[in-house]
mmCIF file of C-alpha atoms and ligand atoms in Angstrom:
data_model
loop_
_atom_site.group_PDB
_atom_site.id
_atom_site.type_symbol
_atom_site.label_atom_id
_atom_site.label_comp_id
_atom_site.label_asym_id
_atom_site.label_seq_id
_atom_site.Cartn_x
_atom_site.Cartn_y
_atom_site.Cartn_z
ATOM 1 C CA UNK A 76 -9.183 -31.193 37.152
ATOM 2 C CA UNK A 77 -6.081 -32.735 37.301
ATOM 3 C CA UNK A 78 -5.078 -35.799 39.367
ATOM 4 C CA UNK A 79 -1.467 -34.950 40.226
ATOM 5 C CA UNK A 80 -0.099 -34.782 43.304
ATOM 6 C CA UNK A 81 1.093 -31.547 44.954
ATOM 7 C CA UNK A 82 2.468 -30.401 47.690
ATOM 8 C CA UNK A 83 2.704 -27.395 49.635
ATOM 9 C CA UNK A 84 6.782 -25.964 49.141
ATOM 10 C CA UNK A 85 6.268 -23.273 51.325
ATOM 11 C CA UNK A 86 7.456 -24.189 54.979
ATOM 12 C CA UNK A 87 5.733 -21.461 56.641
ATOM 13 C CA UNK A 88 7.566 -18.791 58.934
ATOM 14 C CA UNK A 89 8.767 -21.445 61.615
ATOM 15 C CA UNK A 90 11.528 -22.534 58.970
ATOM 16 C CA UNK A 91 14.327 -20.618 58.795
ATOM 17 C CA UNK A 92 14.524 -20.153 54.686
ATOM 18 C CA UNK A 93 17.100 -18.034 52.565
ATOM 19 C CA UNK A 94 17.749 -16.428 49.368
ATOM 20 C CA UNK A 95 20.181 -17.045 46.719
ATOM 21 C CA UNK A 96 21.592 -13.885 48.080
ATOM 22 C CA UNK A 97 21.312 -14.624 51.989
ATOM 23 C CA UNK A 98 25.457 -14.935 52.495
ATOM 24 C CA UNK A 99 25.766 -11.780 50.650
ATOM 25 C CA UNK A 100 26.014 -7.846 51.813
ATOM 26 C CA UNK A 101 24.085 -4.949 51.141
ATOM 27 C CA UNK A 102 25.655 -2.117 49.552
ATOM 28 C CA UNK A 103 24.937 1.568 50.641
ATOM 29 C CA UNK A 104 25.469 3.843 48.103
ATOM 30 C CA UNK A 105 23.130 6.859 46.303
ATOM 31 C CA UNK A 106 19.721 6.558 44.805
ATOM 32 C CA UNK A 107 20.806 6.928 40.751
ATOM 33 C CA UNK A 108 20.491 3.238 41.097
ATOM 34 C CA UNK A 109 18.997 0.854 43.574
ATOM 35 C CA UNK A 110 18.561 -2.617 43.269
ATOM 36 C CA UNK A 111 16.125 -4.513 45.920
ATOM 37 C CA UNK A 112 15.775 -8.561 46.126
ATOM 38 C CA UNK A 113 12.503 -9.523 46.879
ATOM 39 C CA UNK A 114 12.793 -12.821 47.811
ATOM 40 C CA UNK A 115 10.272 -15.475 48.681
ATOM 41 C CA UNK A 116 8.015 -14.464 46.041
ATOM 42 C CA UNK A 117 5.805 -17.401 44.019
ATOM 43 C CA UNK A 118 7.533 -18.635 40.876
ATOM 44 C CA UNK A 119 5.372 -20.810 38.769
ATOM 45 C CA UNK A 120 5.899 -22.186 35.433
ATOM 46 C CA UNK A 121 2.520 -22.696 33.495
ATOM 47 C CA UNK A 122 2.599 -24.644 30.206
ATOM 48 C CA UNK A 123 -0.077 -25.679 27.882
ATOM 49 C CA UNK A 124 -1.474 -24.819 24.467
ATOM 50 C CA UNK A 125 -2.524 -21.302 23.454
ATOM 51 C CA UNK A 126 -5.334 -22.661 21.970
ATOM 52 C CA UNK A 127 -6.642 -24.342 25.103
ATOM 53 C CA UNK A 128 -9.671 -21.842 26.583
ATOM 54 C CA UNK A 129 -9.599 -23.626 29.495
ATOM 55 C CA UNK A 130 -5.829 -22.462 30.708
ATOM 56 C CA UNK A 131 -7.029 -18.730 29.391
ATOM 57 C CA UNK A 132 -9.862 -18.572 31.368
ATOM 58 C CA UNK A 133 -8.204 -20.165 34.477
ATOM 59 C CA UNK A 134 -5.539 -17.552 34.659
ATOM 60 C CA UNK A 135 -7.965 -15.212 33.785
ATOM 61 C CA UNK A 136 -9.947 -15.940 37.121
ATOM 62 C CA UNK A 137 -7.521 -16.956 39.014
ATOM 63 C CA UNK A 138 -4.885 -14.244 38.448
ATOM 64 C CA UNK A 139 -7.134 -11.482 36.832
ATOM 65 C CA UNK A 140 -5.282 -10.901 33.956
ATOM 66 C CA UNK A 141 -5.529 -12.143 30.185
ATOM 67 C CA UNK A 142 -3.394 -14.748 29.502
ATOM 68 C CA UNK A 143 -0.252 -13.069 27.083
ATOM 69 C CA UNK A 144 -0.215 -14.759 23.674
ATOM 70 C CA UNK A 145 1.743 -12.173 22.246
ATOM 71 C CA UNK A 146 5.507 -12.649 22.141
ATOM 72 C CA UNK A 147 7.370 -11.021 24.968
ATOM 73 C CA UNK A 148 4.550 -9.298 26.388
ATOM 74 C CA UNK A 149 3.942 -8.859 30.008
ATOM 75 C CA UNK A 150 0.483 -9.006 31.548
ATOM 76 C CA UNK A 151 0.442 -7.350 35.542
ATOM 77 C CA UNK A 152 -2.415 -7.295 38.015
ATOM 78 C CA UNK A 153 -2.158 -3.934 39.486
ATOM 79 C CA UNK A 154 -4.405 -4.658 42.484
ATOM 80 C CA UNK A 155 -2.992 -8.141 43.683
ATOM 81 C CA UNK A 156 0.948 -7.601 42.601
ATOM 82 C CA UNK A 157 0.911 -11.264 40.300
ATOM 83 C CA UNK A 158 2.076 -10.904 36.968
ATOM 84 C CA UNK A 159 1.813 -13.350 33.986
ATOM 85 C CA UNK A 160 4.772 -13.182 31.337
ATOM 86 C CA UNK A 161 4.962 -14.922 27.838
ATOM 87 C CA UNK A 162 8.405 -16.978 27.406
ATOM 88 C CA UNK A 163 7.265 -19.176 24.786
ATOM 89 C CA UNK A 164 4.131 -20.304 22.458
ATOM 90 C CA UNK A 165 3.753 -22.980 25.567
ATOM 91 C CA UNK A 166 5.060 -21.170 28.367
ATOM 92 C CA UNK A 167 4.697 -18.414 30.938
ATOM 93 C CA UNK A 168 5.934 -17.567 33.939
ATOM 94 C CA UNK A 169 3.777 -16.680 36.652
ATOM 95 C CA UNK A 170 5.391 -14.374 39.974
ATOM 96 C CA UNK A 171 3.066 -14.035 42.951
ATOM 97 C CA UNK A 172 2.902 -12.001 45.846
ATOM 98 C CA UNK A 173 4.928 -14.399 48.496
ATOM 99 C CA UNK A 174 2.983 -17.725 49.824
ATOM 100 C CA UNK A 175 0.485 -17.587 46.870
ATOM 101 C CA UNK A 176 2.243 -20.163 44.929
ATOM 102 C CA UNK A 177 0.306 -23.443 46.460
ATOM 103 C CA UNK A 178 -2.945 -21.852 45.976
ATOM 104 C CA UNK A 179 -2.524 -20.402 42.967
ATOM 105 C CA UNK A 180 -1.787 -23.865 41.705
ATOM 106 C CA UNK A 181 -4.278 -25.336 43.352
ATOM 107 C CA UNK A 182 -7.017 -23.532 41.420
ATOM 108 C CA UNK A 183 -5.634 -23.399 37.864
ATOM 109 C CA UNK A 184 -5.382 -27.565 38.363
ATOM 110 C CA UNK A 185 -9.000 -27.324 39.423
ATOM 111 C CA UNK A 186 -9.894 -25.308 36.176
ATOM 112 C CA UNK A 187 -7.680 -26.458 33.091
ATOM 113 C CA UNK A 188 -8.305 -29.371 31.137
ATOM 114 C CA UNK A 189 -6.309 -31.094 28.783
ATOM 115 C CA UNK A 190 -2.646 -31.028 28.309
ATOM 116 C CA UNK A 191 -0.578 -28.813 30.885
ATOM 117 C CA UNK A 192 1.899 -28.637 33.126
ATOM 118 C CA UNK A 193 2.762 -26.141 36.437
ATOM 119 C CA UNK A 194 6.021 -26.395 37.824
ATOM 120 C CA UNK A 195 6.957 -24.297 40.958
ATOM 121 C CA UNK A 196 9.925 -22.986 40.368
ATOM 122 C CA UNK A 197 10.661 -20.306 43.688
ATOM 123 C CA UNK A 198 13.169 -22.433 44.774
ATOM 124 C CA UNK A 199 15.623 -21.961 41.661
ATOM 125 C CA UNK A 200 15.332 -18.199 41.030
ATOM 126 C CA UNK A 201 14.867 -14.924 42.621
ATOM 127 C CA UNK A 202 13.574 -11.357 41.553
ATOM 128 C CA UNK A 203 16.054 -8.007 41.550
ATOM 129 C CA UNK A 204 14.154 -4.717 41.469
ATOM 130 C CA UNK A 205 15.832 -2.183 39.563
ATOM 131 C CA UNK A 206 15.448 1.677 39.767
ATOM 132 C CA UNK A 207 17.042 4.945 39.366
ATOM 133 C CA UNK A 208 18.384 7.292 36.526
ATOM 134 C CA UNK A 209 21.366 4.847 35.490
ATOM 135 C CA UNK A 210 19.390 1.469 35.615
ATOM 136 C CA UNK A 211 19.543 1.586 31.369
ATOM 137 C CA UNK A 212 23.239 2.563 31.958
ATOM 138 C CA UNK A 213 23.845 -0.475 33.733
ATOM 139 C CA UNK A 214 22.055 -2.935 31.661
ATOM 140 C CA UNK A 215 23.481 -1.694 28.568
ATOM 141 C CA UNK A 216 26.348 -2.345 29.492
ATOM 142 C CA UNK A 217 25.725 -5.641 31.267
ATOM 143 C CA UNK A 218 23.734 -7.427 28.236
ATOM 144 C CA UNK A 219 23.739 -7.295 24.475
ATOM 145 C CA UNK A 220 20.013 -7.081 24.264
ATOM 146 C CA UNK A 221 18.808 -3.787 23.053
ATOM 147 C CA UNK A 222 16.818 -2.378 26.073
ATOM 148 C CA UNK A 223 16.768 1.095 24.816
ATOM 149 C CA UNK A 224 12.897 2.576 24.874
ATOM 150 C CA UNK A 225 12.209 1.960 21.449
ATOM 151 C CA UNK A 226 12.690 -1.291 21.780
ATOM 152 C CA UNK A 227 12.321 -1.941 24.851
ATOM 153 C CA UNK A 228 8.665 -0.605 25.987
ATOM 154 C CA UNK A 229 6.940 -0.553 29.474
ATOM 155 C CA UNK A 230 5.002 -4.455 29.474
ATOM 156 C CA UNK A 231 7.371 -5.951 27.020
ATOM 157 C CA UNK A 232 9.786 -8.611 29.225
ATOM 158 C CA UNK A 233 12.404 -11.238 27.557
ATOM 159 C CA UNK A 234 14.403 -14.151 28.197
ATOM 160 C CA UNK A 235 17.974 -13.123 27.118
ATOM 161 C CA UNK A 236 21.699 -13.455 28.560
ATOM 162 C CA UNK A 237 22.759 -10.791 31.641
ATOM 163 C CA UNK A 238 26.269 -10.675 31.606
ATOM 164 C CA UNK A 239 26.253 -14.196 29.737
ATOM 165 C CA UNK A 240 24.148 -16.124 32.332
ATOM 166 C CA UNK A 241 21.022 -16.672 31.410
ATOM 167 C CA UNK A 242 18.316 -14.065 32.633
ATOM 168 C CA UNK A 243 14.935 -12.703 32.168
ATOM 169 C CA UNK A 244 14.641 -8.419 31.833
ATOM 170 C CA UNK A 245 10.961 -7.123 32.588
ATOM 171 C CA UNK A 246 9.561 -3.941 31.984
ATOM 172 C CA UNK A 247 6.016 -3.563 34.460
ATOM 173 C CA UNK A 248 6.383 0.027 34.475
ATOM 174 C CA UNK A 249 8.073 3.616 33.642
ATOM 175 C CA UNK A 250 10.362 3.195 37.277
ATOM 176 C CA UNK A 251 11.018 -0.019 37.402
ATOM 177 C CA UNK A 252 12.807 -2.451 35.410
ATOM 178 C CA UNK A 253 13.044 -6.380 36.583
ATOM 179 C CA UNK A 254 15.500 -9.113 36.696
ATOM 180 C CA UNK A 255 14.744 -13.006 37.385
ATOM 181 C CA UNK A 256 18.128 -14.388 38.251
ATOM 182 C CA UNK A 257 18.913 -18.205 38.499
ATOM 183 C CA UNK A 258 19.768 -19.549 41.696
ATOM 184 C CA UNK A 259 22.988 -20.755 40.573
ATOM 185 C CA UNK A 260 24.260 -17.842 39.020
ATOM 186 C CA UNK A 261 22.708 -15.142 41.640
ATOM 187 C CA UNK A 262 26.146 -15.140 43.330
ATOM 188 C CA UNK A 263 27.746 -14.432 40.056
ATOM 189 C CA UNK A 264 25.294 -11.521 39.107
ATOM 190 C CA UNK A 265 25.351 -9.889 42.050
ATOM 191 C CA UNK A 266 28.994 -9.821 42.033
ATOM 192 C CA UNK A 267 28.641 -8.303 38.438
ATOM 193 C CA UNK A 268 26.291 -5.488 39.702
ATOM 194 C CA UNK A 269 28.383 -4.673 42.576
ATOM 195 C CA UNK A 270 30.888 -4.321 40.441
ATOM 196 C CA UNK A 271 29.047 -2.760 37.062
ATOM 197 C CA UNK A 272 27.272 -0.314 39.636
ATOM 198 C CA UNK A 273 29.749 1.161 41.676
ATOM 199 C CA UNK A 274 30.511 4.236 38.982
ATOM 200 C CA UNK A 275 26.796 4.415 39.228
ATOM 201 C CA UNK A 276 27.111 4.950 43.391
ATOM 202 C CA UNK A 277 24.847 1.566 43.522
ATOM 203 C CA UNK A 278 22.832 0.491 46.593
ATOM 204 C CA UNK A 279 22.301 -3.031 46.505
ATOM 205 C CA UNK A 280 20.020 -4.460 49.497
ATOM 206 C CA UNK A 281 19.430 -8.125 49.821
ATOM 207 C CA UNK B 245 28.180 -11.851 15.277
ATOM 208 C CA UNK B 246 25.314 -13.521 13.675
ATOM 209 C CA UNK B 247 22.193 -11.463 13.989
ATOM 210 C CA UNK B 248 19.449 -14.407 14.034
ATOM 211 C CA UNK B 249 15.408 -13.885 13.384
ATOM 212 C CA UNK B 250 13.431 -15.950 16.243
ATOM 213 C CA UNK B 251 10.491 -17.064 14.526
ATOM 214 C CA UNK B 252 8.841 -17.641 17.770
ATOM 215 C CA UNK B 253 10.106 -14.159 19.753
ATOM 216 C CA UNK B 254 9.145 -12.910 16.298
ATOM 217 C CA UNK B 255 12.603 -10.485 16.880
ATOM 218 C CA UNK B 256 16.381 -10.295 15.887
ATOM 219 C CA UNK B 257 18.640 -11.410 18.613
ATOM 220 C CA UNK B 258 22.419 -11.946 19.519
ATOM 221 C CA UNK B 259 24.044 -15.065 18.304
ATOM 222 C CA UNK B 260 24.966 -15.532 21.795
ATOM 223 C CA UNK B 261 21.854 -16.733 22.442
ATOM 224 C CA UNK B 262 21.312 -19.252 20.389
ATOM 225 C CA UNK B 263 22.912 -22.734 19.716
ATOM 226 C CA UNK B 264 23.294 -24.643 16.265
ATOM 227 C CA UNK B 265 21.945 -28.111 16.227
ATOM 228 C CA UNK B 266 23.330 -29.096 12.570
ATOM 229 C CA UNK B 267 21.560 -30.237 9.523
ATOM 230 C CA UNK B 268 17.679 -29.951 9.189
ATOM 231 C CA UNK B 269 15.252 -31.980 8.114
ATOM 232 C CA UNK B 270 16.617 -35.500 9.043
ATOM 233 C CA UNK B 271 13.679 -38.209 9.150
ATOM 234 C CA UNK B 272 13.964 -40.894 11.434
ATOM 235 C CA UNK B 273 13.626 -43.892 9.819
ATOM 236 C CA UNK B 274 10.220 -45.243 10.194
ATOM 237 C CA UNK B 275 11.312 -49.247 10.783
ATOM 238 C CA UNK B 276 14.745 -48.591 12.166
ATOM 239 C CA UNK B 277 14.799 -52.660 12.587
ATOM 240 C CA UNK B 278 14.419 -52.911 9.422
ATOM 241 C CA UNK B 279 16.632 -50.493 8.414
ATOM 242 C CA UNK B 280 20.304 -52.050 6.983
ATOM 243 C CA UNK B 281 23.526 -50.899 9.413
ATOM 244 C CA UNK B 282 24.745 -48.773 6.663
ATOM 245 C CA UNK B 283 20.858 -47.541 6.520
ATOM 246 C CA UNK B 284 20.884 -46.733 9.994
ATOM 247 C CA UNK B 285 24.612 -45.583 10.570
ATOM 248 C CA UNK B 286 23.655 -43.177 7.377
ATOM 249 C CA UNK B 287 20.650 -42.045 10.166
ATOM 250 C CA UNK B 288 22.875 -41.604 13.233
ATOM 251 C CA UNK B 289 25.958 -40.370 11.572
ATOM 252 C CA UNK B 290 26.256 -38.754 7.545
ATOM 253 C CA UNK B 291 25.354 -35.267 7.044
ATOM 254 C CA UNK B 292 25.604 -32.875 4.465
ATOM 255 C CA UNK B 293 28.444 -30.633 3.972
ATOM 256 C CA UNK B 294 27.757 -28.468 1.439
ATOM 257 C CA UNK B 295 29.378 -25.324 -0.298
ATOM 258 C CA UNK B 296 26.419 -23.116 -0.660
ATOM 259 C CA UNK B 297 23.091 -23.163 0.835
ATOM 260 C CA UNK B 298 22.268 -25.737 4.036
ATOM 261 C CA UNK B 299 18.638 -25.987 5.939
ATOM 262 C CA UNK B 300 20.084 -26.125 10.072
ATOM 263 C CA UNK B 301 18.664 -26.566 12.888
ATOM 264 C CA UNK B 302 19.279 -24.181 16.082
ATOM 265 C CA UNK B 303 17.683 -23.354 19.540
ATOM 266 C CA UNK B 304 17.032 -20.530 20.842
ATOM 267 C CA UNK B 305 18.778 -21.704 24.277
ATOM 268 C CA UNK B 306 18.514 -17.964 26.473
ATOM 269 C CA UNK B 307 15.441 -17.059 24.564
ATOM 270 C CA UNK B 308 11.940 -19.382 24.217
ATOM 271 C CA UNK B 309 13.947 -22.572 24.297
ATOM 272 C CA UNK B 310 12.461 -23.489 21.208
ATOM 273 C CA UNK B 311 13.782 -25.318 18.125
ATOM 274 C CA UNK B 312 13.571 -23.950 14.469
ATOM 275 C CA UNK B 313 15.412 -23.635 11.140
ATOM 276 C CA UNK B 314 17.549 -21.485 9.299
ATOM 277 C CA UNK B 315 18.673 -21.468 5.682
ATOM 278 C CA UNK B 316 22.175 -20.472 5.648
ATOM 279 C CA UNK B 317 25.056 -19.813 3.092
ATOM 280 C CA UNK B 318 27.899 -21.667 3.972
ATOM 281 C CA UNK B 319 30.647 -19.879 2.221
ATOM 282 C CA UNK B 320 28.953 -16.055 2.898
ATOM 283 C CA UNK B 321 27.613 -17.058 6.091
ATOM 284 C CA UNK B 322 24.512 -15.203 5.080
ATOM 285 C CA UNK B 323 21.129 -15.981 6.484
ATOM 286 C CA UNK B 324 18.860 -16.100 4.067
ATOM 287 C CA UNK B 325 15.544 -17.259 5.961
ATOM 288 C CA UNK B 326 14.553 -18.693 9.498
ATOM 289 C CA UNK B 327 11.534 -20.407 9.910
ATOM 290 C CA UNK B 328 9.609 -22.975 12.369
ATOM 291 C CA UNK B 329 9.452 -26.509 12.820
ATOM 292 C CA UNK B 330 7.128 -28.482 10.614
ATOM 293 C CA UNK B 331 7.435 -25.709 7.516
ATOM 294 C CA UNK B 332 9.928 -26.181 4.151
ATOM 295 C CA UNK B 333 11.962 -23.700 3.494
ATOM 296 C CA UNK B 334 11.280 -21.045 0.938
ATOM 297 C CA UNK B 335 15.276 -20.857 -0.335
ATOM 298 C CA UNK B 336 16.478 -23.855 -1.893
ATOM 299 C CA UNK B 337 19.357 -24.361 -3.395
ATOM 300 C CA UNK B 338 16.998 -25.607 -6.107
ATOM 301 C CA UNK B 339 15.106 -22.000 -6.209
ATOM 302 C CA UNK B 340 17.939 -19.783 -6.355
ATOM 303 C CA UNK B 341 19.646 -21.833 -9.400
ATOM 304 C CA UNK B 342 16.280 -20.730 -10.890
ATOM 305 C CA UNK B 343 16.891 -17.483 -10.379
ATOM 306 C CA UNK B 344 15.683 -16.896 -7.124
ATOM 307 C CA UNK B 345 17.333 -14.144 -5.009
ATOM 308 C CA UNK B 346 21.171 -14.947 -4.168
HETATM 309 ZN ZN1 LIG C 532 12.911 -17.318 20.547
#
């Protein structure tokens, strides 16, 4: 049980709040590919040591899923929506279903011992849902990373460069493909898709 | 393009993504008051600039953030090993004058 302080970020529905992507348009356009923001949604950073059975059986009851210690691996809870990704030896990332977040936090703090941190980090990124026939169209020719099926399985998520900002691809399953966008550059990517997408007859909704 | 082996992704990936920290291996001196100015200024300042093989130390800045080293051929640019922090490298410049591969 740890001793630090936290506090709930979540404002609740009487504050007005907005996404990286509030001040920007939706795009009508086909269904070859469609890319959805869903904003809002809980962003947690987890750190600790692999080693440490406390954090794996904290996420394990708290989120449902085994904690991924294999590189680039992706670990979803079909039931509750929450998925656990590996980014480092140290460090996942944790998204969960909207309002979550403070909870969520809550409990793993109750459960892990030892050395860890959990940083919310909702406020600085946002998630772009990806699907349609051209989504590998447009991401191969948006990133250098080789997202082509052999390399790029269903589960298997990185942190790698879209269109040179920095960006995380995710794989949950056969329709979808995922992008976590900073804040600061969601402006920038979306501007890049819109533009990327439009020989693809893209429909972008924010 | 440099294609670059993570040792912590455990995968090639795009030069792009990482960022080269310069020479390896650099202890801080343990007593840096007692440590001479040209002592420490040697420290802070002097590297190595060799023709041939040199340990460096990158990040993987887009990828898992984390730090490791490579063994690299300064005149070839060749790669010849990555590997983490904490760990000696397995190319010297010392192994391949003994006949190690070049
Ligand atoms: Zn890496």
């Amino acid at each position: 049980m740890s001793k630090v302080a936290v506090f709930n970020q979540c404002p609740g529905s009487e504050v007005r709040a907005e996404s990286p992507l509030a001040h920007l348009a939706s795009i009508k356009g086909g269904s070859s590919l469609v890319v959805t923001e869903h904003a809002f949604l809980g962003h947690l950073i987890l750190r600790g040591q692999a080693d440490n059975e406390s954090l794996k059986a904290a996420v394990q009851s708290v989120i449902g899923v085994e904690l991924p210690l294999q590189p680039l691996t992706l670990a979803l809870n079909e039931t509750t929506g929450a998925s656990v990704q590996w980014l480092s030896p140290d460090e996942w990332l944790l998204i969960l279903p909207a309002g979550q977040e403070y909870d969520v936090e809550q409990n793993l703090r109750q459960q892990i011992s030892g050395h860890f941190s959990i940083v919310n980090v909702g406020g600085g990124q946002t998630l772009l849902r990806l699907t349609g026939s051209k989504v590998f169209d447009l991401l191969s020719k948006s990133c250098v990373y080789d997202v082509h099926e052999r390399n790029f399985p269903v589960g298997k998520g990185v942190s790698t460069t879209f269109a040179k900002a920095t960006a995380i691809i995710r794989r949950p399953n056969e329709q979808e493909w995922e992008l976590v966008i900073r804040r600061s550059f969601s402006d920038y990517c979306y501007r890049w898709i819109a533009d990327a997408g439009r020989e693809f007859d893209l429909t972008f909704t924010v | 393009m440099l294609h670059i082996f993570c040792p912590y992704c455990g995968e090639h990936r795009e030069e792009a993504e990482f960022r080269p920290k310069g020479q390896a291996h650099i202890a801080r001196p343990l007593s840096p008051e007692q440590c001479s100015d040209e002592e420490w200024a040697d420290y802070l300042f002097f590297r190595d600039n060799p023709r041939g093989i040199h340990h460096e130390l990158w990040v993987h800045a887009t990828g898992c953030r984390k730090f490791f080293n490579v063994t690299r051929h300064t005149v070839s640019y060749e790669i010849l090993e990555t590997y983490k922090m904490g760990e000696k490298p397995k190319v010297t410049a010392e192994s391949l004058a003994k006949g190690g591969r070049s």
